[in-house]
mmCIF file of C-alpha atoms in Angstrom:
data_model
loop_
_atom_site.group_PDB
_atom_site.id
_atom_site.type_symbol
_atom_site.label_atom_id
_atom_site.label_comp_id
_atom_site.label_asym_id
_atom_site.label_seq_id
_atom_site.Cartn_x
_atom_site.Cartn_y
_atom_site.Cartn_z
ATOM 1 C CA UNK A 20 9.785 -12.138 16.463
ATOM 2 C CA UNK A 21 10.471 -12.057 12.636
ATOM 3 C CA UNK A 22 12.287 -8.680 11.927
ATOM 4 C CA UNK A 23 13.194 -9.582 8.230
ATOM 5 C CA UNK A 24 12.777 -12.166 5.779
ATOM 6 C CA UNK A 25 15.269 -13.268 3.061
ATOM 7 C CA UNK A 26 14.706 -15.806 0.366
ATOM 8 C CA UNK A 27 13.944 -16.684 -3.187
ATOM 9 C CA UNK A 28 10.477 -15.266 -4.197
ATOM 10 C CA UNK A 29 8.138 -17.970 -5.413
ATOM 11 C CA UNK A 30 5.281 -15.994 -5.998
ATOM 12 C CA UNK A 31 4.184 -12.167 -6.250
ATOM 13 C CA UNK A 32 0.654 -11.304 -6.106
ATOM 14 C CA UNK A 33 -0.924 -7.679 -6.265
ATOM 15 C CA UNK A 34 -1.109 -7.719 -2.277
ATOM 16 C CA UNK A 35 1.195 -10.678 -0.918
ATOM 17 C CA UNK A 36 4.061 -12.735 -1.934
ATOM 18 C CA UNK A 37 5.417 -16.007 -0.857
ATOM 19 C CA UNK A 38 9.056 -15.654 0.069
ATOM 20 C CA UNK A 39 10.966 -19.400 0.079
ATOM 21 C CA UNK A 40 13.510 -19.004 3.102
ATOM 22 C CA UNK A 41 14.931 -22.406 4.465
ATOM 23 C CA UNK A 42 12.327 -24.772 2.828
ATOM 24 C CA UNK A 43 9.503 -22.941 4.077
ATOM 25 C CA UNK A 44 7.602 -20.863 1.885
ATOM 26 C CA UNK A 45 6.241 -17.838 3.778
ATOM 27 C CA UNK A 46 3.332 -15.514 3.179
ATOM 28 C CA UNK A 47 3.901 -11.949 3.165
ATOM 29 C CA UNK A 48 1.253 -9.119 2.947
ATOM 30 C CA UNK A 49 2.438 -5.764 1.409
ATOM 31 C CA UNK A 50 1.978 -2.517 -0.656
ATOM 32 C CA UNK A 51 1.870 -2.692 -4.297
ATOM 33 C CA UNK A 52 5.031 -0.421 -3.816
ATOM 34 C CA UNK A 53 6.909 -3.061 -1.925
ATOM 35 C CA UNK A 54 5.669 -5.613 -4.014
ATOM 36 C CA UNK A 55 7.008 -4.046 -7.237
ATOM 37 C CA UNK A 56 10.548 -4.641 -6.093
ATOM 38 C CA UNK A 57 10.025 -8.615 -5.744
ATOM 39 C CA UNK A 58 10.728 -10.636 -8.600
ATOM 40 C CA UNK A 59 9.486 -14.458 -9.130
ATOM 41 C CA UNK A 60 12.977 -16.765 -9.052
ATOM 42 C CA UNK A 61 14.936 -13.998 -7.633
ATOM 43 C CA UNK A 62 16.397 -13.830 -3.985
ATOM 44 C CA UNK A 63 14.797 -10.926 -1.886
ATOM 45 C CA UNK A 64 14.689 -9.429 1.588
ATOM 46 C CA UNK A 65 12.394 -7.602 3.301
ATOM 47 C CA UNK A 66 11.669 -5.989 6.626
ATOM 48 C CA UNK A 67 8.910 -7.470 8.381
ATOM 49 C CA UNK A 68 6.183 -7.092 11.290
ATOM 50 C CA UNK A 69 4.475 -10.157 12.809
ATOM 51 C CA UNK A 70 1.055 -9.602 13.736
ATOM 52 C CA UNK A 71 -0.008 -12.578 16.449
ATOM 53 C CA UNK A 72 -3.755 -13.434 17.238
ATOM 54 C CA UNK A 73 -5.342 -16.132 18.702
ATOM 55 C CA UNK A 74 -6.361 -17.792 15.436
ATOM 56 C CA UNK A 75 -3.635 -16.567 12.914
ATOM 57 C CA UNK A 76 -0.218 -15.497 12.502
ATOM 58 C CA UNK A 77 0.224 -12.663 9.870
ATOM 59 C CA UNK A 78 3.456 -11.555 8.501
ATOM 60 C CA UNK A 79 3.633 -8.156 6.693
ATOM 61 C CA UNK A 80 6.339 -7.182 4.809
ATOM 62 C CA UNK A 81 8.149 -3.623 3.975
ATOM 63 C CA UNK A 82 11.041 -2.500 1.102
ATOM 64 C CA UNK A 83 12.422 -0.320 3.665
ATOM 65 C CA UNK A 84 12.811 0.424 7.105
ATOM 66 C CA UNK A 85 10.787 3.919 6.696
ATOM 67 C CA UNK A 86 7.721 2.024 5.630
ATOM 68 C CA UNK A 87 7.900 -0.238 8.239
ATOM 69 C CA UNK A 88 8.406 2.201 10.722
ATOM 70 C CA UNK A 89 5.332 4.196 9.651
ATOM 71 C CA UNK A 90 3.030 1.029 9.424
ATOM 72 C CA UNK A 91 4.202 0.070 13.284
ATOM 73 C CA UNK A 92 3.519 3.530 14.574
ATOM 74 C CA UNK A 93 0.288 3.590 12.910
ATOM 75 C CA UNK A 94 -0.623 0.383 15.003
ATOM 76 C CA UNK A 95 -0.509 2.513 17.955
ATOM 77 C CA UNK A 96 -3.401 4.860 17.067
ATOM 78 C CA UNK A 97 -6.717 3.301 18.277
ATOM 79 C CA UNK A 98 -8.934 2.098 15.376
ATOM 80 C CA UNK A 99 -5.931 1.388 13.005
ATOM 81 C CA UNK A 100 -5.288 -2.268 12.577
ATOM 82 C CA UNK A 101 -2.655 -3.632 10.343
ATOM 83 C CA UNK A 102 -5.093 -3.853 7.082
ATOM 84 C CA UNK A 103 -5.954 -0.414 7.471
ATOM 85 C CA UNK A 104 -2.470 0.650 7.879
ATOM 86 C CA UNK A 105 -1.110 -0.977 4.936
ATOM 87 C CA UNK A 106 -3.871 0.919 3.341
ATOM 88 C CA UNK A 107 -2.396 3.999 4.426
ATOM 89 C CA UNK A 108 0.972 3.009 3.173
ATOM 90 C CA UNK A 109 -0.564 1.990 -0.482
ATOM 91 C CA UNK A 110 -1.833 5.521 -0.779
ATOM 92 C CA UNK A 111 0.489 7.629 1.011
ATOM 93 C CA UNK A 112 4.419 6.995 0.587
ATOM 94 C CA UNK A 113 5.967 6.810 4.487
ATOM 95 C CA UNK A 114 6.912 10.425 4.277
ATOM 96 C CA UNK A 115 3.907 11.782 2.995
ATOM 97 C CA UNK A 116 2.186 9.980 6.018
ATOM 98 C CA UNK A 117 4.561 11.608 8.602
ATOM 99 C CA UNK A 118 3.747 14.906 6.670
ATOM 100 C CA UNK A 119 0.263 14.555 6.605
ATOM 101 C CA UNK A 120 0.145 13.927 10.650
ATOM 102 C CA UNK A 121 2.550 16.735 11.285
ATOM 103 C CA UNK A 122 0.069 19.137 9.281
ATOM 104 C CA UNK A 123 -3.108 17.803 10.651
ATOM 105 C CA UNK A 124 -4.021 17.221 7.140
ATOM 106 C CA UNK A 125 -7.396 15.125 7.507
ATOM 107 C CA UNK A 126 -8.055 15.243 3.850
ATOM 108 C CA UNK A 127 -5.158 13.286 3.101
ATOM 109 C CA UNK A 128 -5.984 10.424 5.192
ATOM 110 C CA UNK A 129 -9.721 10.406 4.529
ATOM 111 C CA UNK A 130 -8.278 9.358 1.139
ATOM 112 C CA UNK A 131 -7.498 5.966 2.375
ATOM 113 C CA UNK A 132 -10.591 3.434 2.426
ATOM 114 C CA UNK A 133 -11.877 2.450 5.974
ATOM 115 C CA UNK A 134 -10.828 6.172 7.274
ATOM 116 C CA UNK A 135 -13.583 8.760 7.686
ATOM 117 C CA UNK A 136 -13.017 12.406 9.293
ATOM 118 C CA UNK A 137 -13.725 11.207 12.531
ATOM 119 C CA UNK A 138 -11.218 8.675 12.521
ATOM 120 C CA UNK A 139 -8.676 10.701 10.953
ATOM 121 C CA UNK A 140 -9.238 13.089 13.486
ATOM 122 C CA UNK A 141 -8.683 10.449 16.052
ATOM 123 C CA UNK A 142 -5.333 9.292 14.131
ATOM 124 C CA UNK A 143 -3.661 12.704 14.006
ATOM 125 C CA UNK A 144 -4.335 13.296 17.797
ATOM 126 C CA UNK A 145 -3.099 9.974 19.269
ATOM 127 C CA UNK A 146 0.025 10.346 16.328
ATOM 128 C CA UNK A 147 0.951 13.935 17.218
ATOM 129 C CA UNK A 148 4.460 14.233 17.858
ATOM 130 C CA UNK A 149 5.222 10.375 16.756
ATOM 131 C CA UNK A 150 5.450 11.020 12.885
ATOM 132 C CA UNK A 151 7.565 13.799 12.460
ATOM 133 C CA UNK A 152 8.851 14.071 8.907
ATOM 134 C CA UNK A 153 12.313 13.353 8.275
ATOM 135 C CA UNK A 154 13.022 15.376 4.778
ATOM 136 C CA UNK A 155 13.439 12.665 2.939
ATOM 137 C CA UNK A 156 12.264 12.505 -0.762
ATOM 138 C CA UNK A 157 8.780 10.939 -1.284
ATOM 139 C CA UNK A 158 9.250 7.742 -3.509
ATOM 140 C CA UNK A 159 5.993 8.788 -5.314
ATOM 141 C CA UNK A 160 7.794 10.143 -8.287
ATOM 142 C CA UNK A 161 10.386 7.601 -8.521
ATOM 143 C CA UNK A 162 10.615 4.985 -11.602
ATOM 144 C CA UNK A 163 8.838 1.766 -10.385
ATOM 145 C CA UNK A 164 10.244 -1.249 -11.656
ATOM 146 C CA UNK A 165 7.537 -3.301 -13.882
ATOM 147 C CA UNK A 166 6.196 -6.915 -13.566
ATOM 148 C CA UNK A 167 4.888 -9.272 -16.680
ATOM 149 C CA UNK A 168 1.716 -7.894 -18.218
ATOM 150 C CA UNK A 169 -1.698 -9.601 -17.351
ATOM 151 C CA UNK A 170 -3.620 -11.553 -19.735
ATOM 152 C CA UNK A 171 -6.236 -9.415 -21.915
ATOM 153 C CA UNK A 172 -9.072 -10.852 -20.616
ATOM 154 C CA UNK A 173 -10.790 -9.219 -16.907
ATOM 155 C CA UNK A 174 -7.351 -7.380 -16.317
ATOM 156 C CA UNK A 175 -9.136 -4.123 -14.882
ATOM 157 C CA UNK A 176 -11.242 -6.525 -12.724
ATOM 158 C CA UNK A 177 -7.900 -7.937 -11.117
ATOM 159 C CA UNK A 178 -7.129 -4.253 -10.030
ATOM 160 C CA UNK A 179 -10.455 -3.744 -8.939
ATOM 161 C CA UNK A 180 -10.627 -6.833 -6.630
ATOM 162 C CA UNK A 181 -7.117 -5.866 -5.221
ATOM 163 C CA UNK A 182 -8.405 -2.378 -4.237
ATOM 164 C CA UNK A 183 -11.498 -3.780 -2.544
ATOM 165 C CA UNK A 184 -9.016 -5.946 -0.495
ATOM 166 C CA UNK A 185 -7.378 -2.726 0.479
ATOM 167 C CA UNK A 186 -10.757 -1.591 1.651
ATOM 168 C CA UNK A 187 -12.698 0.268 -1.246
ATOM 169 C CA UNK A 188 -15.952 -0.848 -2.057
ATOM 170 C CA UNK A 189 -16.424 -2.076 -5.513
ATOM 171 C CA UNK A 190 -18.000 0.890 -6.928
ATOM 172 C CA UNK A 191 -15.524 3.081 -5.728
ATOM 173 C CA UNK A 192 -12.648 1.269 -6.811
ATOM 174 C CA UNK A 193 -13.795 0.813 -10.476
ATOM 175 C CA UNK A 194 -14.587 4.449 -10.219
ATOM 176 C CA UNK A 195 -10.945 5.450 -9.573
ATOM 177 C CA UNK A 196 -9.390 2.790 -11.689
ATOM 178 C CA UNK A 197 -11.560 4.187 -14.565
ATOM 179 C CA UNK A 198 -10.140 7.777 -14.013
ATOM 180 C CA UNK A 199 -6.711 6.656 -14.042
ATOM 181 C CA UNK A 200 -7.031 4.907 -17.061
ATOM 182 C CA UNK A 201 -8.744 7.861 -18.587
ATOM 183 C CA UNK A 202 -5.945 10.157 -17.617
ATOM 184 C CA UNK A 203 -3.115 7.467 -18.635
ATOM 185 C CA UNK A 204 -4.681 5.536 -21.304
ATOM 186 C CA UNK A 205 -1.240 4.225 -22.111
ATOM 187 C CA UNK A 206 -1.851 1.792 -19.453
ATOM 188 C CA UNK A 207 -4.371 -0.023 -21.154
ATOM 189 C CA UNK A 208 -2.242 -0.757 -23.884
ATOM 190 C CA UNK A 209 0.227 -2.272 -21.750
ATOM 191 C CA UNK A 210 -2.302 -4.189 -19.771
ATOM 192 C CA UNK A 211 0.160 -4.328 -16.734
ATOM 193 C CA UNK A 212 -2.121 -5.236 -13.755
ATOM 194 C CA UNK A 213 0.511 -4.020 -11.254
ATOM 195 C CA UNK A 214 1.172 -0.930 -12.895
ATOM 196 C CA UNK A 215 -2.299 0.200 -13.063
ATOM 197 C CA UNK A 216 -2.678 -0.721 -9.555
ATOM 198 C CA UNK A 217 0.301 1.413 -8.322
ATOM 199 C CA UNK A 218 -0.996 4.271 -10.755
ATOM 200 C CA UNK A 219 -4.534 4.628 -9.202
ATOM 201 C CA UNK A 220 -2.948 4.479 -5.716
ATOM 202 C CA UNK A 221 -0.609 7.506 -6.554
ATOM 203 C CA UNK A 222 -3.386 9.411 -8.161
ATOM 204 C CA UNK A 223 -5.555 8.745 -4.990
ATOM 205 C CA UNK A 224 -2.732 10.286 -3.036
ATOM 206 C CA UNK A 225 -2.011 12.844 -5.220
ATOM 207 C CA UNK A 226 -5.769 14.225 -5.498
ATOM 208 C CA UNK A 227 -5.529 14.234 -1.517
ATOM 209 C CA UNK A 228 -2.405 16.565 -1.844
ATOM 210 C CA UNK A 229 -4.396 18.809 -4.608
ATOM 211 C CA UNK A 230 -7.409 19.117 -2.379
ATOM 212 C CA UNK A 231 -5.805 20.103 0.991
ATOM 213 C CA UNK A 232 -4.083 22.712 -1.139
ATOM 214 C CA UNK A 233 -0.535 21.132 -0.348
#
């Protein structure tokens, strides 16, 4: 089992990164929040979880043990695979997931693409008592490191594509991105793909909190 990975960041995308360690470049899938802390050409260390299947070995990376722990506990719920667990953490920070489970907040979970009311209820039942809040401050309000701006052409499409990869339909992803741009027009000026993706996911998570009344 690969518990962590330390090496030089060779590439950072919207949903993955390549980290070179011991002369081998390893592909790591991660949330936009984790990827925002990785910079090409610099050293990095991520906590990891290796998913082994008959035809593949897939590595998932996390900036903190808190994120890794919530990811692994989510995998214990029937119907939640690694991609869906990663999508949950892309929308909600680890502590927010713990609070949602503890408070049986279905609406917060259904804001994640791929989780409907039925699966949300199932997750809450199966994870009851396994994801107690720690009292930690959620990182959603913290400032995020920035990455180089994307070219002007088709930069919105890159964000929509990344959200489709997390489970949204193209139509819904476009709707979410446009709503975030309307609320934060300064993002359109900066043309920072990663920043727009993180802002859109934060808006999705914030909408869940408002609708649940918490």
